[in-house]
Coordinates of C-alpha atoms in Angstrom, one line a residue:
M1 CA -0.5 0.1 -0.3
W2 CA 1.1 3.7 -1.0
R3 CA 0.8 4.7 3.1
S4 CA 3.5 1.6 4.0
K5 CA 6.0 3.3 0.7
A6 CA 5.2 6.7 2.8
A7 CA 6.6 5.7 6.0
R8 CA 9.2 4.3 5.0
V9 CA 10.5 7.3 2.9
F10 CA 9.2 9.6 6.2
L11 CA 11.6 7.3 8.2
L12 CA 14.8 7.6 5.6
R13 CA 14.0 11.2 5.3
S14 CA 14.4 11.6 9.2
S15 CA 18.2 10.0 9.2
S16 CA 19.5 13.3 8.2
I17 CA 17.4 15.4 10.9
P18 CA 19.9 16.8 13.6
R19 CA 19.9 15.3 16.7
P20 CA 18.4 17.1 19.8
P21 CA 19.2 16.1 22.8
R22 CA 19.3 12.9 24.4
L23 CA 15.9 11.6 25.2
L24 CA 14.8 8.1 27.2
L25 CA 11.2 6.6 25.7
S26 CA 10.1 6.6 29.1
Q27 CA 10.4 9.8 30.0
F28 CA 7.0 9.7 27.8
P29 CA 3.2 9.1 28.4
S30 CA 2.3 5.4 26.9
N31 CA -0.2 8.1 24.9
T32 CA 2.3 11.0 23.5
L33 CA 5.7 11.0 22.5
P34 CA 7.6 14.5 20.5
Q35 CA 6.7 13.9 17.7
I36 CA 2.8 14.6 17.8
P37 CA 3.0 18.1 17.5
H38 CA 0.9 20.3 20.1
P39 CA -1.7 20.6 21.8
T40 CA -4.3 18.7 19.2
P41 CA -3.2 14.6 19.2
F42 CA -3.0 12.7 16.5
P43 CA -5.6 11.1 14.7
S44 CA -5.6 7.1 15.8
K45 CA -4.5 6.0 11.9
W46 CA -1.2 8.2 12.1
M47 CA -0.1 7.1 15.7
L48 CA 0.2 3.3 14.4
L49 CA 3.8 4.9 12.4
I50 CA 5.1 5.7 16.1
T51 CA 3.6 3.7 18.8
S52 CA 4.3 0.7 16.4
H53 CA 8.4 1.6 15.7
R54 CA 8.3 1.7 20.0
Q55 CA 7.1 -1.1 21.1
D56 CA 9.0 -3.3 18.6
P57 CA 12.6 -3.7 20.2
R58 CA 13.7 -4.9 16.5
F59 CA 13.2 -1.9 15.0
F60 CA 15.4 0.1 17.1
S61 CA 18.3 -1.9 16.2
S62 CA 19.0 -4.8 14.3
G63 CA 21.9 -5.9 16.8
S64 CA 21.5 -7.0 20.3
E65 CA 24.1 -4.3 21.7
A66 CA 21.1 -1.1 20.3
A67 CA 18.2 -3.4 21.8
S68 CA 19.5 -3.7 25.0
R69 CA 21.0 -0.3 25.2
E70 CA 17.2 0.2 24.4
E71 CA 15.9 -2.2 27.7
D72 CA 17.8 -1.0 30.1
G73 CA 16.6 3.0 29.3
T74 CA 20.1 4.1 27.6
G75 CA 19.0 4.1 24.1
S76 CA 18.0 7.1 22.5
S77 CA 14.4 7.4 21.1
F78 CA 16.3 7.7 17.5
D79 CA 18.9 5.8 17.2
F80 CA 16.3 3.8 15.4
V81 CA 16.2 6.2 12.4
E82 CA 20.0 5.1 11.9
S83 CA 20.3 1.7 12.9
R84 CA 17.5 0.7 10.0
K85 CA 16.2 2.4 7.3
A86 CA 13.0 0.4 6.9
A87 CA 10.0 0.0 9.7
V88 CA 9.3 -3.7 10.8
D89 CA 6.1 -4.2 12.4
Q90 CA 3.4 -7.0 11.7
N91 CA 0.6 -5.1 13.1
S92 CA 1.5 -2.1 11.6
G93 CA 1.5 -3.2 8.0
F94 CA 4.9 -2.7 7.4
G95 CA 6.7 -4.7 5.0
D96 CA 9.9 -7.5 5.4
E97 CA 13.3 -5.6 6.1
S98 CA 14.0 -7.0 1.8
D99 CA 10.6 -5.1 0.9
A100 CA 12.2 -1.6 1.9
I101 CA 12.0 0.8 -1.2
P102 CA 15.6 2.2 -2.4
M103 CA 15.3 6.0 -3.5
D104 CA 16.3 5.4 -6.8
S105 CA 13.6 3.8 -7.5
Y106 CA 11.8 7.1 -7.2
P107 CA 13.6 9.9 -8.4
S108 CA 11.0 12.3 -7.9
L109 CA 11.6 11.6 -4.8
V110 CA 15.4 12.7 -4.2
S111 CA 15.2 16.5 -4.0
E112 CA 18.4 17.6 -6.6
E113 CA 19.4 20.2 -4.6
S114 CA 20.0 18.2 -1.4
G115 CA 20.6 15.1 -2.6
S116 CA 18.6 13.9 0.7
S117 CA 15.0 11.7 -0.1
S118 CA 11.7 14.0 0.5
L119 CA 8.4 13.5 -0.4
D120 CA 6.2 15.0 -3.2
F121 CA 2.6 15.1 -2.1
G122 CA 1.5 16.7 -4.9
E123 CA 0.3 12.7 -6.3
V124 CA 0.9 9.6 -5.4
K125 CA 0.0 6.7 -6.6
E126 CA -1.3 3.1 -5.7
N127 CA -4.4 1.6 -6.4
S128 CA -5.8 4.8 -6.0
E129 CA -5.0 8.7 -6.6
V130 CA -4.7 11.3 -3.9
E131 CA -4.1 14.9 -5.3
G132 CA -3.2 18.4 -3.4
E133 CA -1.7 19.1 -0.1
S134 CA -2.5 17.7 3.5
S135 CA -1.6 19.8 6.3
L136 CA -1.7 18.4 9.8
S137 CA -5.2 20.2 10.9
S138 CA -7.0 19.4 7.6
L139 CA -5.6 15.8 8.5
W140 CA -7.0 15.5 11.9
E141 CA -10.5 17.4 10.9
D142 CA -10.9 14.9 8.1
S143 CA -10.1 12.6 10.8
V144 CA -12.4 13.8 13.6
R145 CA -15.1 14.1 10.2
G146 CA -14.6 10.5 9.5
D147 CA -12.7 11.4 6.7
D148 CA -10.7 9.0 4.9
S149 CA -10.1 10.9 1.5
A150 CA -6.9 13.4 3.7
D151 CA -4.1 10.6 4.0
I152 CA -1.3 11.8 3.3
L153 CA 1.1 13.7 5.9
T154 CA 3.9 16.2 4.3
P155 CA 7.3 16.1 6.2
E156 CA 7.0 19.2 7.3
D157 CA 4.1 18.7 9.7
T158 CA 5.8 15.7 11.1
V159 CA 10.0 15.7 11.2
G160 CA 9.7 20.2 11.6
G161 CA 6.5 20.1 13.4
A162 CA 8.2 17.2 16.0
E163 CA 11.4 19.3 15.8
D164 CA 9.6 22.4 17.2
E165 CA 8.4 20.1 19.8
V166 CA 11.2 19.5 21.6
A167 CA 13.0 22.6 21.2
E168 CA 9.7 23.5 23.0
I169 CA 9.4 21.2 25.6
D170 CA 12.4 21.0 28.2
M171 CA 12.1 17.5 29.4
E172 CA 14.3 18.3 32.5
Q173 CA 11.5 21.0 34.2
L174 CA 8.8 18.6 32.8
E175 CA 10.5 16.1 35.6
K176 CA 10.6 18.5 38.0
V177 CA 7.0 20.1 37.8
Q178 CA 5.4 16.0 37.6
S179 CA 7.2 15.5 41.2
L180 CA 6.1 18.5 42.7
L181 CA 2.4 17.7 41.5
Q182 CA 3.2 14.2 43.0
S183 CA 4.8 15.1 46.0
T184 CA 3.4 18.1 48.0
S185 CA 0.3 19.4 49.5
Q186 CA -1.8 21.6 48.3
E187 CA -0.4 24.7 50.3
Q188 CA 3.3 24.4 49.0
L189 CA 2.4 24.2 45.1
K190 CA 2.4 27.5 44.6
S191 CA 5.6 28.9 46.1
G192 CA 7.1 25.4 44.3
L193 CA 6.3 26.5 41.3
N194 CA 7.3 30.2 41.6
N195 CA 10.6 28.7 42.5
M196 CA 11.1 27.0 39.1
D197 CA 11.6 29.2 36.1
L198 CA 9.4 27.4 33.8
S199 CA 8.7 28.2 30.2
L200 CA 5.2 27.7 30.0
S201 CA 3.7 27.4 26.7
E202 CA 0.2 25.7 25.7
A203 CA 1.6 22.1 24.6
F204 CA 3.9 22.2 27.7
V205 CA 0.4 22.5 29.9
A206 CA -1.5 19.7 27.8
R207 CA 1.5 17.4 28.5
I208 CA 1.6 18.1 32.6
L209 CA -2.6 17.8 32.5
Q210 CA -2.0 14.0 31.0
I211 CA 0.4 12.8 34.1
P212 CA -1.2 9.8 35.9
L213 CA -1.0 9.9 40.1
V214 CA -1.3 13.0 40.8
P215 CA -3.7 15.2 43.0
A216 CA -7.7 16.8 41.6
A217 CA -6.5 19.1 43.8
N218 CA -2.8 20.0 42.8
L219 CA -3.8 19.2 39.0
V220 CA -6.1 22.5 39.1
G221 CA -3.8 24.7 41.0
F222 CA -1.0 24.2 38.8
F223 CA -3.4 24.9 36.0
R224 CA -4.9 28.0 37.8
W225 CA -1.3 29.0 38.0
A226 CA -0.1 28.8 34.6
S227 CA -3.2 30.6 32.8
R228 CA -2.5 33.2 35.5
N229 CA 1.2 33.2 34.2
D230 CA 0.5 32.6 30.9
N231 CA -2.7 33.4 29.3
S232 CA -1.8 31.4 26.1
V233 CA -2.0 27.9 27.7
K234 CA -5.7 28.7 27.7
S235 CA -7.3 26.8 25.1
S236 CA -10.5 24.2 24.7
R237 CA -8.0 20.7 25.0
N238 CA -5.9 22.0 27.6
V239 CA -9.2 22.2 29.9
E240 CA -10.6 18.9 28.3
L241 CA -7.8 17.3 29.7
L242 CA -8.2 18.6 33.1
V243 CA -11.5 18.1 33.6
N244 CA -10.2 14.5 32.4
G245 CA -7.9 14.3 34.5
V246 CA -9.6 15.3 37.4
S247 CA -12.3 12.7 36.6
S248 CA -10.0 9.7 36.5
C249 CA -8.6 10.8 39.9
A250 CA -9.5 7.3 42.3
E251 CA -10.1 9.4 45.3
L252 CA -11.8 12.7 44.3
S253 CA -13.4 14.9 47.2
K254 CA -16.3 17.2 47.1
M255 CA -13.8 20.1 47.9
E256 CA -11.3 18.8 44.6
A257 CA -14.7 18.7 42.7
Y258 CA -15.8 22.2 43.6
M259 CA -12.1 23.3 43.3
L260 CA -12.6 22.8 38.9
W261 CA -15.7 24.3 39.1
D262 CA -14.9 27.7 40.5
L263 CA -12.1 27.5 37.5
V264 CA -14.1 26.6 35.4
K265 CA -16.2 29.6 36.1
E266 CA -13.6 31.9 35.8
I267 CA -12.2 31.1 32.0
G268 CA -16.4 30.0 30.6
C269 CA -16.3 33.8 30.2
E270 CA -13.9 33.4 27.1
R271 CA -15.7 32.3 24.3
G272 CA -14.2 28.7 23.0
L273 CA -12.7 27.5 25.9
L274 CA -15.4 25.1 26.8
N275 CA -17.6 22.6 25.1
T276 CA -20.9 20.7 24.9
Q277 CA -18.7 17.5 26.3
T278 CA -16.9 19.3 29.1
L279 CA -19.4 20.7 30.7
N280 CA -20.9 17.0 30.5
Q281 CA -17.9 15.5 31.9
L282 CA -18.0 18.2 34.5
I283 CA -21.5 17.8 35.9
A284 CA -20.8 13.7 35.8
I285 CA -18.1 14.4 37.9
L286 CA -20.5 16.3 40.8
W287 CA -23.4 14.1 39.8
K288 CA -21.4 11.1 41.2
L289 CA -20.3 12.8 44.5
G290 CA -24.1 13.5 44.8
K291 CA -24.2 17.3 44.5
A292 CA -27.6 17.7 42.4
R293 CA -27.7 22.0 42.7
A294 CA -24.0 22.1 42.0
C295 CA -25.3 20.2 38.7
L296 CA -28.1 22.4 37.9
E297 CA -25.8 25.3 38.3
I298 CA -23.8 23.5 35.2
F299 CA -27.0 23.4 33.4
N300 CA -27.8 27.1 34.3
K301 CA -24.9 28.1 32.6
F302 CA -24.7 26.7 29.5
D303 CA -26.1 29.5 27.7
E304 CA -23.5 32.0 29.4
F305 CA -21.0 29.8 28.1
G306 CA -22.0 29.6 24.5
C307 CA -22.9 25.7 24.5
S308 CA -25.8 23.8 23.9
P309 CA -27.1 21.3 26.1
D310 CA -27.0 18.1 24.5
A311 CA -29.1 14.7 24.7
N312 CA -26.7 13.8 27.4
T313 CA -26.1 17.1 29.5
Y314 CA -29.6 16.6 30.4
C315 CA -29.5 12.9 31.1
F316 CA -26.7 13.5 33.4
T317 CA -28.9 16.7 35.3
I318 CA -32.1 14.6 35.9
E319 CA -30.4 11.9 37.2
A320 CA -27.9 14.3 39.4
L321 CA -31.6 15.6 40.6
G322 CA -33.2 12.4 40.9
R323 CA -30.8 10.6 43.9
R324 CA -32.3 14.3 45.7
C325 CA -35.9 13.6 45.0
M326 CA -36.0 17.0 43.3
F327 CA -39.2 16.8 41.0
D328 CA -39.9 19.3 41.1
T329 CA -36.7 21.0 40.0
A330 CA -36.0 18.4 38.0
W331 CA -39.9 19.1 35.5
P332 CA -37.9 23.0 34.0
V333 CA -35.0 20.4 32.9
V334 CA -37.3 18.4 31.0
E335 CA -39.3 20.7 29.5
R336 CA -36.4 21.8 28.3
M337 CA -35.8 18.7 26.9
L338 CA -38.7 18.2 25.2
N339 CA -38.6 21.5 23.2
S340 CA -35.6 21.6 22.3
G341 CA -35.6 17.7 21.1
S342 CA -32.3 16.7 21.6
L343 CA -34.0 13.2 23.0
P344 CA -31.6 10.6 24.5
D345 CA -31.9 7.0 24.0
G346 CA -35.0 4.5 25.2
E347 CA -33.4 2.9 27.7
K348 CA -32.3 6.7 29.6
V349 CA -36.0 8.3 28.1
G350 CA -37.2 4.7 30.5
K351 CA -35.3 6.2 33.6
I352 CA -36.7 9.7 33.8
I353 CA -40.2 8.3 33.5
I354 CA -39.5 5.7 35.8
F355 CA -38.6 8.6 38.4
F356 CA -41.2 11.1 38.1
C357 CA -43.8 8.2 38.2
R358 CA -41.9 7.5 41.8
G359 CA -42.4 11.3 42.5
K360 CA -46.1 10.5 41.9
K361 CA -45.2 13.0 39.0
V362 CA -47.5 10.5 36.2
K363 CA -48.9 13.4 34.3
E364 CA -45.6 14.6 33.6
A365 CA -43.8 11.3 32.7
H366 CA -47.1 10.6 30.4
L367 CA -45.6 13.8 28.4
V368 CA -42.4 12.8 28.9
Y369 CA -43.4 9.4 27.2
L370 CA -45.5 11.3 24.3
K371 CA -42.9 13.2 22.9
A372 CA -40.2 10.6 22.8
K373 CA -43.2 8.3 21.2
E374 CA -43.7 11.1 18.6
N375 CA -39.4 11.2 17.9
K376 CA -39.7 7.0 17.4
I377 CA -38.0 6.8 21.0
Y378 CA -39.4 3.7 22.6
P379 CA -38.6 3.3 26.2
P380 CA -38.5 -0.5 27.3
S381 CA -41.7 -2.7 28.4
S382 CA -41.0 -2.4 31.8
C383 CA -40.7 1.4 32.0
L384 CA -44.4 1.6 30.2
E385 CA -45.4 -1.1 32.9
V386 CA -44.5 1.6 35.6
L387 CA -45.9 4.0 33.9
V388 CA -49.4 2.2 32.9
G389 CA -49.1 1.4 36.9
G390 CA -48.6 4.9 38.2
L391 CA -51.6 6.7 36.1
S392 CA -54.3 3.5 37.3
R393 CA -53.7 5.1 40.5
N394 CA -54.8 8.1 40.3
D395 CA -58.4 8.5 39.6
E396 CA -57.8 11.2 37.0
T397 CA -55.5 9.3 34.6
V398 CA -56.7 5.6 34.7
L399 CA -58.6 6.6 31.2
I400 CA -55.1 7.9 29.7
A401 CA -53.4 4.4 31.3
L402 CA -56.2 2.6 29.3
E403 CA -54.9 4.3 26.4
L404 CA -51.4 2.9 26.7
L405 CA -52.7 -0.7 26.2
D406 CA -53.0 -0.2 23.1
D407 CA -48.9 0.3 22.5
Y408 CA -48.2 -4.0 24.1
S409 CA -48.2 -5.7 21.0
G410 CA -47.0 -9.0 20.1
K411 CA -45.0 -11.2 22.9
F412 CA -44.7 -7.8 25.2
L413 CA -49.0 -8.0 24.7
K414 CA -48.9 -11.9 26.1
Y415 CA -46.8 -10.8 29.3
A416 CA -48.4 -7.4 30.3
N417 CA -50.8 -9.0 32.7
R418 CA -49.3 -6.4 35.6
P419 CA -50.5 -3.5 33.9
F420 CA -53.8 -4.3 32.5
A421 CA -54.8 -5.7 36.0
S422 CA -54.3 -2.4 37.1
V423 CA -56.4 -0.5 34.9
V424 CA -58.7 -3.1 35.5
Q425 CA -58.8 -2.2 39.7
G426 CA -58.0 1.6 39.2
L427 CA -61.9 1.5 36.9
C428 CA -63.2 -0.7 39.3
R429 CA -62.3 2.0 41.5
T430 CA -63.4 4.8 40.0
K431 CA -67.1 2.7 39.6
N432 CA -66.5 2.8 36.0
L433 CA -68.0 -0.5 35.6
H434 CA -68.9 -0.8 31.4
E435 CA -65.2 -0.3 30.7
A436 CA -64.0 -2.4 33.2
K437 CA -66.1 -5.4 31.8
K438 CA -65.4 -4.1 28.3
L439 CA -61.2 -4.6 29.1
L440 CA -62.3 -8.1 31.1
M441 CA -63.8 -9.2 27.9
R442 CA -61.1 -8.0 25.5
M443 CA -58.2 -9.6 27.9
V444 CA -60.6 -12.9 27.4
D445 CA -60.8 -12.3 23.6
S446 CA -57.0 -11.4 22.4
G447 CA -55.1 -11.5 25.8
P448 CA -53.1 -11.4 28.0
A449 CA -55.0 -14.2 30.2
P450 CA -57.1 -12.3 33.0
G451 CA -56.7 -14.4 36.3
N452 CA -58.5 -14.8 39.4
A453 CA -57.0 -11.4 40.4
V454 CA -58.5 -9.2 37.7
F455 CA -62.0 -11.4 37.9
N456 CA -62.2 -10.5 41.5
Y457 CA -61.5 -6.5 40.4
V458 CA -64.8 -6.5 38.4
I459 CA -67.4 -9.5 40.5
T460 CA -66.5 -7.3 43.3
A461 CA -67.3 -4.2 41.6
L462 CA -70.5 -5.4 40.0
S463 CA -71.6 -7.3 43.3
K464 CA -71.0 -4.2 45.6
A465 CA -73.2 -2.2 42.7
G466 CA -76.3 -4.9 43.0
E467 CA -75.8 -6.1 39.6
M468 CA -75.6 -10.0 40.4
E469 CA -76.8 -11.1 36.5
D470 CA -73.4 -9.9 35.7
A471 CA -71.2 -10.9 38.2
I472 CA -72.7 -14.7 37.6
A473 CA -71.9 -14.6 33.9
L474 CA -68.6 -13.0 35.0
M475 CA -68.3 -16.2 37.3
K476 CA -69.5 -18.6 34.8
V477 CA -66.9 -17.1 32.1
M478 CA -64.4 -17.6 34.8
D479 CA -65.2 -21.3 35.6
S480 CA -65.1 -21.9 31.4
R481 CA -62.0 -21.1 31.6
G482 CA -60.8 -23.3 34.8
L483 CA -60.2 -21.0 36.7
R484 CA -61.6 -21.7 40.0
P485 CA -63.5 -18.9 42.2
D486 CA -62.0 -19.1 45.6
V487 CA -63.7 -18.2 48.5
Y488 CA -63.4 -14.3 48.1
M489 CA -65.5 -14.6 45.1
Y490 CA -68.0 -16.5 46.7
S491 CA -68.0 -14.1 49.9
V492 CA -68.3 -11.2 47.8
I493 CA -71.6 -12.6 45.8
M494 CA -72.9 -13.9 48.9
S495 CA -72.4 -10.0 50.3
G496 CA -74.3 -8.9 46.9
F497 CA -77.4 -11.1 47.5
A498 CA -77.7 -10.9 51.5
K499 CA -77.8 -6.6 50.7
G500 CA -80.2 -7.4 48.4
G501 CA -82.3 -9.1 50.7
L502 CA -82.0 -12.2 48.9
M503 CA -80.9 -14.8 51.1
D504 CA -81.9 -18.0 49.5
E505 CA -79.7 -16.9 46.3
A506 CA -77.2 -16.5 49.1
Y507 CA -77.5 -19.8 50.4
K508 CA -77.3 -21.5 47.1
I509 CA -73.7 -19.8 46.4
F510 CA -73.2 -20.7 50.1
C511 CA -74.0 -24.0 49.7
E512 CA -72.1 -24.2 46.4
A513 CA -68.9 -23.0 47.9
R514 CA -69.0 -26.0 50.5
K515 CA -69.1 -28.7 47.5
R516 CA -66.5 -26.8 45.6
L517 CA -64.1 -25.6 48.4
P518 CA -62.4 -27.9 51.3
K519 CA -63.1 -25.4 53.5
L520 CA -64.8 -21.8 54.3
S521 CA -63.6 -18.4 55.6
A522 CA -65.9 -17.0 59.0
V523 CA -66.3 -14.2 56.8
T524 CA -68.3 -16.6 54.9
Y525 CA -71.0 -17.3 57.7
H526 CA -70.6 -14.2 58.7
I527 CA -72.3 -12.7 55.5
L528 CA -75.1 -15.4 56.2
I529 CA -76.0 -14.5 60.2
R530 CA -76.1 -11.0 59.3
G531 CA -78.6 -11.2 56.3
Y532 CA -80.1 -13.7 58.6
C533 CA -80.6 -11.6 61.3
K534 CA -81.1 -8.5 59.2
M535 CA -84.7 -10.0 58.0
E536 CA -85.7 -11.6 61.2
E537 CA -85.2 -14.9 60.4
F538 CA -82.9 -16.0 63.9
E539 CA -83.4 -19.5 63.5
K540 CA -81.2 -20.0 60.4
A541 CA -79.0 -17.6 61.8
L542 CA -78.9 -20.1 65.2
E543 CA -78.3 -23.1 63.0
C544 CA -75.6 -21.1 60.6
L545 CA -73.7 -20.5 64.0
K546 CA -74.0 -24.3 64.6
E547 CA -72.8 -25.0 61.4
M548 CA -69.9 -23.0 61.9
K549 CA -68.4 -24.7 65.3
E550 CA -69.4 -27.9 63.3
D551 CA -66.5 -26.8 60.4
G552 CA -64.0 -26.2 63.2
L553 CA -64.6 -22.4 63.1
Q554 CA -65.1 -20.6 66.2
P555 CA -67.4 -17.7 66.3
N556 CA -65.7 -14.5 67.2
T557 CA -67.3 -11.4 69.3
D558 CA -68.9 -10.2 66.7
E559 CA -70.9 -12.7 65.4
Y560 CA -72.1 -12.9 69.4
N561 CA -72.7 -9.6 69.5
K562 CA -74.5 -9.1 66.3
M563 CA -76.8 -12.5 67.2
I564 CA -77.7 -11.2 70.6
Q565 CA -78.6 -7.8 69.6
S566 CA -80.9 -8.8 67.5
L567 CA -82.4 -11.5 69.2
C568 CA -82.8 -8.8 72.5
L569 CA -84.1 -5.9 70.2
K570 CA -85.9 -7.7 67.3
A571 CA -87.2 -10.7 69.0
L572 CA -87.4 -10.2 72.5
D573 CA -85.6 -13.2 73.5
W574 CA -83.6 -12.8 76.5
R575 CA -83.4 -16.8 76.9
T576 CA -81.5 -17.2 74.0
A577 CA -79.7 -14.2 74.4
E578 CA -78.4 -15.4 78.1
K579 CA -77.5 -19.2 76.6
L580 CA -74.9 -17.2 73.8
L581 CA -74.0 -15.2 76.6
E582 CA -73.0 -18.5 77.7
E583 CA -71.1 -20.0 75.2
M584 CA -69.2 -17.0 74.8
K585 CA -67.8 -17.0 78.5
E586 CA -66.6 -21.0 77.9
S587 CA -65.1 -20.1 75.2
G588 CA -63.3 -17.7 76.6
L589 CA -64.7 -14.2 74.1
Y590 CA -66.1 -11.4 76.6
L591 CA -69.1 -9.3 75.1
K592 CA -69.5 -5.5 75.9
G593 CA -71.2 -4.2 78.8
I594 CA -73.5 -2.3 76.5
T595 CA -74.9 -5.4 75.5
R596 CA -74.9 -7.7 78.0
S597 CA -77.1 -4.4 80.2
L598 CA -79.1 -5.2 77.4
I599 CA -80.2 -8.4 78.3
A600 CA -81.2 -7.5 81.8
A601 CA -83.1 -5.0 80.6
I602 CA -85.4 -7.1 78.4
K603 CA -85.2 -9.4 81.2
E604 CA -86.4 -6.7 83.7
L605 CA -89.2 -5.6 80.4
E606 CA -90.6 -8.5 80.2
E607 CA -91.0 -9.4 84.4
E608 CA -92.8 -6.1 84.6
E609 CA -95.0 -6.9 82.0
I610 CA -95.9 -10.0 83.6
Q611 CA -96.8 -8.6 86.8
S612 CA -99.2 -6.0 85.4
K613 CA -100.6 -8.5 83.4
G614 CA -101.0 -11.2 87.0
A615 CA -102.8 -7.1 88.7
S616 CA -105.3 -6.9 85.8
L617 CA -106.5 -10.5 86.0
Q618 CA -106.3 -10.2 89.5
A619 CA -108.4 -7.0 89.4

């Protein structure tokens, strides 16, 4: 490929460069070399030209002596130019040493005046044709855009640029600053830097900001000191490196995060220094520390800094406010996000919806869902389930939840029992029985398959409303689907008949329940006893009380109290009431004093009546 050939010619050209002072490769961070022009990093596709040589020991020397010098750190980073004229690296795509192309094969690439090789980038051809000049800045811009058309690197941009870079950065000063930042406290940092006669530049500061294992406070302090002593060091790239360096600190404190934010606020007034990505990372730093109001302050400063919030900005800010349950404060941020149209992906939109549902802001959550749907962004089904459940619990939004059920389809509809059941329950609670029955039959016909709970909701609501025919019909539908009514459902239907005075129908349901269920509950008997007492059928009520005991269910104080009051007030049968009182004593139950006095009052009343009748007969 022409890239390999250009690389070989570039290496040959490099051999004639005057050598800079002796430098160790170990002195450079792994991601930065002197050949990289400042402050913009090399595009990844050109980094291979440098890093591949650095990683392969064979590249630096053809003999063991040079290799050993490189391993123990005594070799020069430029010795490889003299030791070999061609790159050998399997990963880089360069050919073997035998594939090296002699310079006389390309007479157009050899300068007649100097005799040294130089690249003519007016036209390079191999399998493709590239015309025109290519500078490093345009190459970087094309790399950011994803444009592979600018694939040629000029010697002036690489070799000459490397000389300027090496001359600009004093490695001795770099090591001193690194040692100072890694070992000095924040209080002594400024005095230590003042004692150094540093040659500040944008590239020098960029290198410092990429040094690992530096406390965040020292990074911020160094940048503040450097920017006050040389205004040229302030650049968008350096600010980004500073924020990256602080965010990568293992133990970042809240004080250090606020120091960074204060510095950003100071330099934010200068246009072009801040960008959306840098501010987003700063929001993320404070979000991790739980400083929601600081995140909101950064968000509100975007316009002042000349930046436009993107989807990540809104998402980070809302999540930070969500950790502090600041629902009312978060809603203006969400409104701005909806109006801008910069919505995050479906998963993040789902988190925002769930956040507002938990804060009982279901109407706001519904607006977010509709806007996302309008932009063809679909949250997870679990998010829709939470939203439907939240809307169903609010009487004002039950019908909205009913409409959202239309968004379920396919396999999601099959397993949507919970949201459908919550809507049915909400409709029954608001006494919208028509829609509740309609939704239940829709579930029966097209899914999801309703369970006992859904039938119980509707049958209970119908029974309370006195619509017993519809309740019985639904119980038959339930039975036809292989669902057995439980004791609760039987009790509900019995209660509906008893309230209407239809005790015969209630007793039929009672008998059916005894046949189909292994054991009834005390509530079932309690419904019958109260119903018979209401109808003044005391003998049947006493019979139910007896059957209750035979079934192993002990009547409680309420059953006895109801029976005794009914016998005394309606039947004036204090004798039966006294028998029931004795049963209570045997069972260890206690009757209220007012009911005891009622038995005594009825007894005295009867005795007075007998005495008055006897006196009248004697007269």
